[in-house]
Coordinates of C-alpha atoms in Angstrom, one line a residue:
M24 CA 235.7 38.3 43.8
N25 CA 237.4 41.7 43.6
F26 CA 240.1 43.6 45.4
Q27 CA 237.7 44.8 48.1
T28 CA 236.7 41.2 48.9
L29 CA 240.3 40.1 48.7
T30 CA 241.3 42.9 51.1
L31 CA 238.5 41.7 53.6
I32 CA 239.7 38.1 53.3
T33 CA 243.3 39.1 54.0
V34 CA 242.4 41.2 56.9
L35 CA 240.2 38.5 58.4
G36 CA 243.2 36.1 58.1
L37 CA 244.9 38.3 60.7
A38 CA 242.4 37.0 63.2
G39 CA 244.4 33.7 63.3
P40 CA 247.7 35.2 64.7
W41 CA 245.7 37.6 66.9
L42 CA 243.8 34.7 68.6
A43 CA 246.9 32.5 68.9
W44 CA 249.1 35.4 70.2
R45 CA 249.0 34.2 73.8
R46 CA 251.4 31.2 73.8
S47 CA 250.1 29.7 77.0
W48 CA 246.7 29.0 75.3
H49 CA 248.4 26.8 72.7
L50 CA 245.7 27.7 70.1
P51 CA 246.3 26.9 66.4
V52 CA 246.4 29.9 64.1
I53 CA 243.6 28.4 61.9
L54 CA 241.1 28.7 64.7
G55 CA 240.9 32.5 64.4
E56 CA 240.7 32.3 60.6
L57 CA 237.8 29.8 60.8
V58 CA 235.9 32.0 63.3
A59 CA 236.5 35.1 61.2
G60 CA 235.1 33.3 58.1
I61 CA 232.1 32.1 60.2
V62 CA 231.3 35.6 61.4
F63 CA 231.5 37.2 57.9
G64 CA 230.1 34.2 55.9
A65 CA 226.9 32.2 55.7
T66 CA 226.4 32.1 59.5
G67 CA 227.1 35.8 60.2
F68 CA 227.0 39.0 58.1
G69 CA 227.0 37.3 54.7
L70 CA 229.7 39.5 53.3
L71 CA 231.7 36.6 52.0
H72 CA 230.3 34.4 49.3
P73 CA 232.1 31.0 49.3
E74 CA 230.2 29.8 46.2
D75 CA 232.0 32.4 44.1
P76 CA 234.0 30.4 41.5
T77 CA 237.2 32.5 41.9
F78 CA 237.0 32.4 45.7
T79 CA 236.4 28.6 45.5
F80 CA 239.3 28.0 43.1
L81 CA 241.7 30.0 45.3
A82 CA 240.5 28.1 48.3
D83 CA 241.2 24.8 46.4
V84 CA 244.7 26.0 45.7
G85 CA 245.1 26.9 49.4
F86 CA 243.8 23.4 50.4
A87 CA 246.3 21.7 48.2
V88 CA 249.2 23.8 49.7
V89 CA 247.9 23.2 53.2
M90 CA 248.0 19.4 52.7
F91 CA 251.4 19.6 51.0
V92 CA 252.8 21.4 54.0
A93 CA 251.1 18.8 56.3
G94 CA 252.9 16.1 54.3
T95 CA 256.3 17.7 54.7
H96 CA 255.8 17.7 58.4
V97 CA 255.7 13.9 58.6
P98 CA 259.2 12.9 59.9
V99 CA 259.9 10.4 57.1
R100 CA 263.7 10.8 57.3
D101 CA 264.1 10.9 61.1
A102 CA 266.1 7.8 62.0
S103 CA 265.2 8.1 65.7
I104 CA 261.6 7.5 64.8
R105 CA 262.3 4.1 63.4
S106 CA 263.0 2.6 66.9
A107 CA 259.5 3.8 68.0
L108 CA 257.6 2.7 64.9
G109 CA 256.5 -0.6 66.4
E110 CA 254.9 0.9 69.5
G111 CA 253.5 3.8 67.6
A112 CA 252.0 1.6 64.9
L113 CA 250.4 -0.6 67.5
R114 CA 248.8 2.3 69.2
A115 CA 247.6 3.7 65.9
V116 CA 246.0 0.4 65.0
L117 CA 244.3 0.0 68.4
V118 CA 243.0 3.5 68.2
G119 CA 241.6 2.7 64.8
V120 CA 239.9 -0.4 66.1
L121 CA 238.3 1.6 68.9
A122 CA 237.3 4.3 66.4
V123 CA 235.4 1.8 64.2
F124 CA 233.2 0.8 67.1
A125 CA 232.8 4.4 68.3
G126 CA 232.1 5.7 64.8
E127 CA 229.5 3.0 64.0
G128 CA 227.8 3.6 67.3
I129 CA 227.7 7.3 66.9
A130 CA 226.3 7.0 63.4
A131 CA 223.6 4.6 64.5
W132 CA 222.7 6.8 67.4
F133 CA 222.3 9.9 65.2
D134 CA 221.0 8.0 62.2
T135 CA 223.5 9.5 59.7
G136 CA 224.8 6.4 58.0
H137 CA 228.4 7.8 58.2
G138 CA 229.9 5.3 60.6
L139 CA 233.1 4.7 58.6
L140 CA 233.6 8.4 58.0
Y141 CA 233.3 9.0 61.7
A142 CA 235.7 6.2 62.4
V143 CA 238.4 7.8 60.2
L144 CA 237.9 11.1 61.9
I145 CA 238.1 9.6 65.4
A146 CA 241.2 7.6 64.5
S147 CA 243.0 10.5 62.8
S148 CA 245.8 12.7 64.2
S149 CA 247.2 15.8 62.7
A150 CA 251.0 15.9 62.2
A151 CA 250.6 19.5 61.1
I152 CA 249.4 20.4 64.7
V153 CA 251.2 17.8 66.9
L154 CA 254.7 18.1 65.5
P155 CA 255.0 21.9 65.8
I156 CA 253.6 21.6 69.4
L157 CA 256.3 19.1 70.3
D158 CA 259.0 21.2 68.7
S159 CA 257.9 24.5 70.2
Q160 CA 257.6 23.1 73.7
G161 CA 260.9 21.2 73.5
L162 CA 259.3 17.9 74.5
G163 CA 261.5 14.8 74.0
G164 CA 262.3 11.3 75.1
K165 CA 261.1 7.9 74.1
P166 CA 257.4 8.5 74.8
V167 CA 257.5 11.6 72.5
L168 CA 259.2 9.6 69.7
E169 CA 256.5 6.9 70.0
L170 CA 253.8 9.6 69.9
T171 CA 255.5 11.1 66.8
A172 CA 255.4 7.7 65.0
Q173 CA 251.8 7.1 66.0
V174 CA 250.7 10.5 64.7
A175 CA 252.6 10.1 61.4
I176 CA 251.0 6.7 60.8
A177 CA 247.5 7.7 61.8
D178 CA 247.7 10.9 59.7
A179 CA 248.9 9.2 56.6
A180 CA 246.4 6.3 56.9
A181 CA 243.4 8.7 57.5
V182 CA 244.3 10.8 54.4
V183 CA 244.3 7.6 52.3
A184 CA 241.1 6.2 53.8
L185 CA 239.0 9.3 53.8
P186 CA 238.2 9.4 50.0
L187 CA 237.2 5.8 50.2
V188 CA 234.7 6.1 53.1
I189 CA 233.2 9.6 52.4
D190 CA 231.5 8.3 49.3
P191 CA 231.2 4.5 49.5
G192 CA 229.2 4.3 46.4
H193 CA 232.2 5.3 44.4
A194 CA 234.8 3.7 46.5
G195 CA 236.2 1.7 43.6
R196 CA 236.7 4.8 41.5
A197 CA 238.3 6.6 44.5
A198 CA 240.6 3.7 45.1
L199 CA 241.8 3.7 41.5
G200 CA 242.3 7.4 41.5
A201 CA 244.2 7.2 44.8
L202 CA 246.4 4.5 43.3
L203 CA 247.2 6.7 40.3
V204 CA 248.0 9.6 42.5
A205 CA 250.2 7.4 44.7
V206 CA 252.1 6.1 41.7
A207 CA 252.6 9.6 40.4
A208 CA 253.9 10.6 43.9
V209 CA 256.4 7.8 43.8
A210 CA 257.5 8.9 40.3
V211 CA 258.0 12.4 41.7
Y212 CA 260.1 11.0 44.6
V213 CA 262.3 9.1 42.1
F214 CA 262.7 12.2 40.0
L215 CA 263.6 14.4 43.1
R216 CA 265.9 11.7 44.3
W217 CA 267.7 11.7 41.0
L218 CA 268.0 15.5 41.1
E219 CA 269.5 15.3 44.6
D220 CA 271.9 12.4 43.9
S221 CA 273.2 13.9 40.6
G222 CA 274.0 17.2 42.2
I223 CA 271.6 19.1 39.9
R224 CA 269.4 20.2 42.7
H225 CA 272.4 21.6 44.6
R226 CA 273.6 23.5 41.5
M227 CA 270.1 24.8 40.9
H228 CA 269.9 25.9 44.5
K229 CA 273.2 27.9 44.3
V230 CA 272.2 29.7 41.2
S231 CA 268.6 30.3 42.5
E232 CA 269.9 31.7 45.7
E233 CA 272.5 34.0 44.1
R234 CA 270.1 35.3 41.4
Q235 CA 266.8 35.2 43.4
F236 CA 265.1 32.8 41.0
A237 CA 263.2 30.7 43.6
L238 CA 263.6 27.8 41.2
E239 CA 262.9 25.1 43.9
L240 CA 259.7 26.7 44.9
R241 CA 258.5 27.0 41.3
V242 CA 259.3 23.4 40.7
S243 CA 257.5 22.3 43.9
L244 CA 254.4 24.3 43.0
A245 CA 254.4 23.0 39.4
L246 CA 254.6 19.4 40.7
L247 CA 251.8 20.2 43.2
F248 CA 249.5 21.6 40.6
A249 CA 250.3 18.7 38.2
L250 CA 249.3 16.1 40.9
G251 CA 246.3 18.2 41.7
A252 CA 245.2 18.1 38.1
L253 CA 245.7 14.3 38.1
A254 CA 243.6 14.0 41.3
T255 CA 240.7 16.1 39.9
R256 CA 240.8 14.2 36.6
S257 CA 240.8 10.9 38.6
H258 CA 237.9 12.0 40.8
V259 CA 240.1 12.1 43.9
S260 CA 240.4 15.0 46.4
I261 CA 243.3 17.3 45.9
M262 CA 243.9 16.6 49.6
L263 CA 245.6 13.3 48.7
A264 CA 247.7 14.9 45.9
G265 CA 249.0 17.6 48.3
F266 CA 249.7 15.2 51.1
A267 CA 251.4 12.6 48.8
L268 CA 253.7 15.2 47.3
G269 CA 254.5 16.5 50.8
L270 CA 255.6 13.0 51.8
A271 CA 257.8 12.7 48.7
V272 CA 259.5 16.0 49.5
A273 CA 259.9 15.0 53.1
A274 CA 261.5 11.7 52.1
I275 CA 264.1 13.6 50.1
G276 CA 264.6 16.4 52.7
E277 CA 263.0 19.7 52.1
P278 CA 265.7 22.5 51.7
R279 CA 265.4 25.2 54.4
R280 CA 265.1 27.9 51.7
V281 CA 262.1 26.2 50.1
A282 CA 260.5 25.7 53.5
K283 CA 260.8 29.4 54.2
Q284 CA 259.4 30.3 50.7
L285 CA 256.6 27.8 51.1
F286 CA 255.8 29.1 54.5
A287 CA 255.5 32.6 53.1
I288 CA 253.1 31.7 50.3
S289 CA 251.1 29.3 52.4
D290 CA 250.8 30.9 55.8
G291 CA 251.0 34.4 54.4
F292 CA 248.1 34.1 51.9
L293 CA 246.8 30.8 50.6
A294 CA 246.2 28.9 53.9
P295 CA 244.4 31.9 55.6
L296 CA 242.3 32.3 52.5
F297 CA 241.3 28.7 52.5
F298 CA 240.4 28.6 56.2
V299 CA 238.4 31.9 55.9
W300 CA 236.6 30.4 53.0
L301 CA 235.9 27.2 54.9
G302 CA 234.5 29.2 57.9
A303 CA 232.4 31.3 55.5
R304 CA 231.0 28.0 54.0
L305 CA 230.0 26.6 57.4
N306 CA 226.5 27.5 58.3
L307 CA 226.1 27.3 62.1
R308 CA 222.5 28.5 61.7
E309 CA 221.7 24.9 60.8
F310 CA 222.3 24.0 64.4
G311 CA 219.2 26.0 65.1
D312 CA 217.2 23.7 62.8
H313 CA 219.0 20.6 63.9
P314 CA 220.2 21.2 67.5
Y315 CA 220.9 17.5 68.0
L316 CA 223.9 17.9 65.7
I317 CA 225.7 19.9 68.4
L318 CA 225.6 16.7 70.4
L319 CA 227.0 14.9 67.3
G320 CA 230.0 17.2 67.3
L321 CA 230.5 16.8 71.0
A322 CA 230.3 13.0 70.6
L323 CA 232.8 12.9 67.8
G324 CA 235.3 15.1 69.7
L325 CA 235.0 13.3 73.0
A326 CA 235.2 9.9 71.3
A327 CA 238.4 10.9 69.5
V328 CA 240.0 12.1 72.8
L329 CA 238.8 9.0 74.7
A330 CA 240.1 6.6 72.0
H331 CA 243.6 8.2 72.2
V332 CA 243.9 8.6 75.9
L333 CA 242.9 4.9 76.4
M334 CA 246.4 4.2 75.1
R335 CA 247.3 4.7 78.7
L336 CA 246.7 1.0 78.9
L337 CA 249.7 0.5 76.7
G338 CA 251.9 2.9 78.8
Q339 CA 251.3 6.2 77.0
P340 CA 250.9 9.1 79.4
I341 CA 247.4 10.6 79.3
P342 CA 248.6 14.1 78.3
L343 CA 250.4 12.7 75.3
G344 CA 247.3 10.7 74.4
A345 CA 245.4 13.9 74.5
I346 CA 247.9 15.6 72.2
A347 CA 247.7 12.7 69.8
S348 CA 244.0 13.2 69.4
A349 CA 244.5 16.6 67.8
Q350 CA 243.0 16.7 64.4
I351 CA 242.3 19.3 61.8
G352 CA 243.5 18.3 58.3
V353 CA 241.2 15.3 58.0
P354 CA 238.1 16.9 59.4
V355 CA 238.7 19.9 57.1
A356 CA 239.1 17.6 54.2
A357 CA 235.9 15.7 55.1
V358 CA 233.9 19.0 55.3
T359 CA 235.4 20.3 52.0
V360 CA 235.0 17.1 50.0
G361 CA 231.7 16.1 51.7
T362 CA 230.2 19.4 50.9
Q363 CA 231.4 19.4 47.3
L364 CA 229.9 15.9 46.9
H365 CA 226.7 16.8 48.8
V366 CA 227.0 13.6 50.9
L367 CA 226.8 15.4 54.3
K368 CA 223.5 16.4 55.9
P369 CA 222.6 20.0 56.8
G370 CA 224.6 21.0 59.9
E371 CA 226.8 17.9 59.7
P372 CA 229.9 19.9 58.4
A373 CA 229.7 22.2 61.4
A374 CA 229.4 19.2 63.7
L375 CA 232.5 17.7 62.2
M376 CA 234.4 20.9 62.8
L377 CA 233.1 21.2 66.4
G378 CA 234.5 17.7 67.1
A379 CA 237.9 18.8 65.7
L380 CA 237.9 21.9 67.9
I381 CA 237.3 19.7 71.0
T382 CA 240.3 17.6 70.1
I383 CA 242.4 20.8 69.7
A384 CA 241.3 21.9 73.2
A385 CA 242.2 18.5 74.6
A386 CA 245.6 18.8 72.9
A387 CA 246.2 22.3 74.4
W388 CA 245.4 20.8 77.9
G389 CA 247.8 17.9 77.2
T390 CA 250.5 20.2 76.1
R391 CA 250.2 22.3 79.3
R392 CA 250.3 19.1 81.4
S393 CA 253.3 17.7 79.5
V394 CA 255.3 20.9 79.8
A395 CA 254.5 21.2 83.5
F396 CA 255.5 17.6 84.1
S397 CA 258.8 17.9 82.1
S398 CA 259.8 21.0 84.0
Q399 CA 259.5 19.3 87.4

């Protein structure tokens, strides 16, 4: 890693906004960053070397921040969501049941032995994608509240379940590590709650704003890195540490100033670097040696969309079901962790990402349909 490489990575990160520039396409910014990484990484020109220790460490930091931001997007404090929790939870559970059957069937068909992993992927939703879509398009009403509750529950459950299913041989160790991280996150919540109720946080905020100290951002990052250290020492993915801290911050209420600062450091540098690194790590050339894995990716994506749109049987409009199927954080985590643990077969990481991209395409379709329907 040097400044030339860092310049290339930063420039490639601009592919995200460029590809997402046209609003009517409803494409996530990370798509362009992934594609840029693929073109210049192992699949393409080979100018990026994701195995570089410095590059990998910076990507891990970006991964932690991405999951932290995803956690802050979960509407923990939104009182209007509570009335929709019952219906949302029911749909999330039923999607999970369908996902188990679909995941086991797909794993048996392709002989991968990763049925539970596929089930978690199929059942997952991405609050980091769905909630900004709903906000930006101005979608509202009871069905949208129920969708929000469903996505929040599914996202949180998938993040907790993923470390347990991706390496079943060490599920006990992963469960203990996850418990330690969860307890630490609760302790952080209590600490942040005390700062808020005592007025210390407000006084810190005023001084920080007047003197440009960025104290709240510094404290947030220190807590994030501390939980990340605990997670790595406990043999748990930093995914869980970032998401748990994000939930704790969301439960207190993230100050707008911190949100803007975090947006700058995340979306301006760390998140694009992580997704470029991830794209560089994916080797689509393995599809040439294992072309059947393209079908695996298609099967995973279509199964996720089908499991969610079947909630039409419980009264959910099909476009909203398609939006609920959108996933990115959990597949990214599965690829990142699975590759680090060497539990995925050659070409399987690319298949998982292909499945995620199919759900994003379905969510884009669902968004267009929902907007068109609401405007009538």
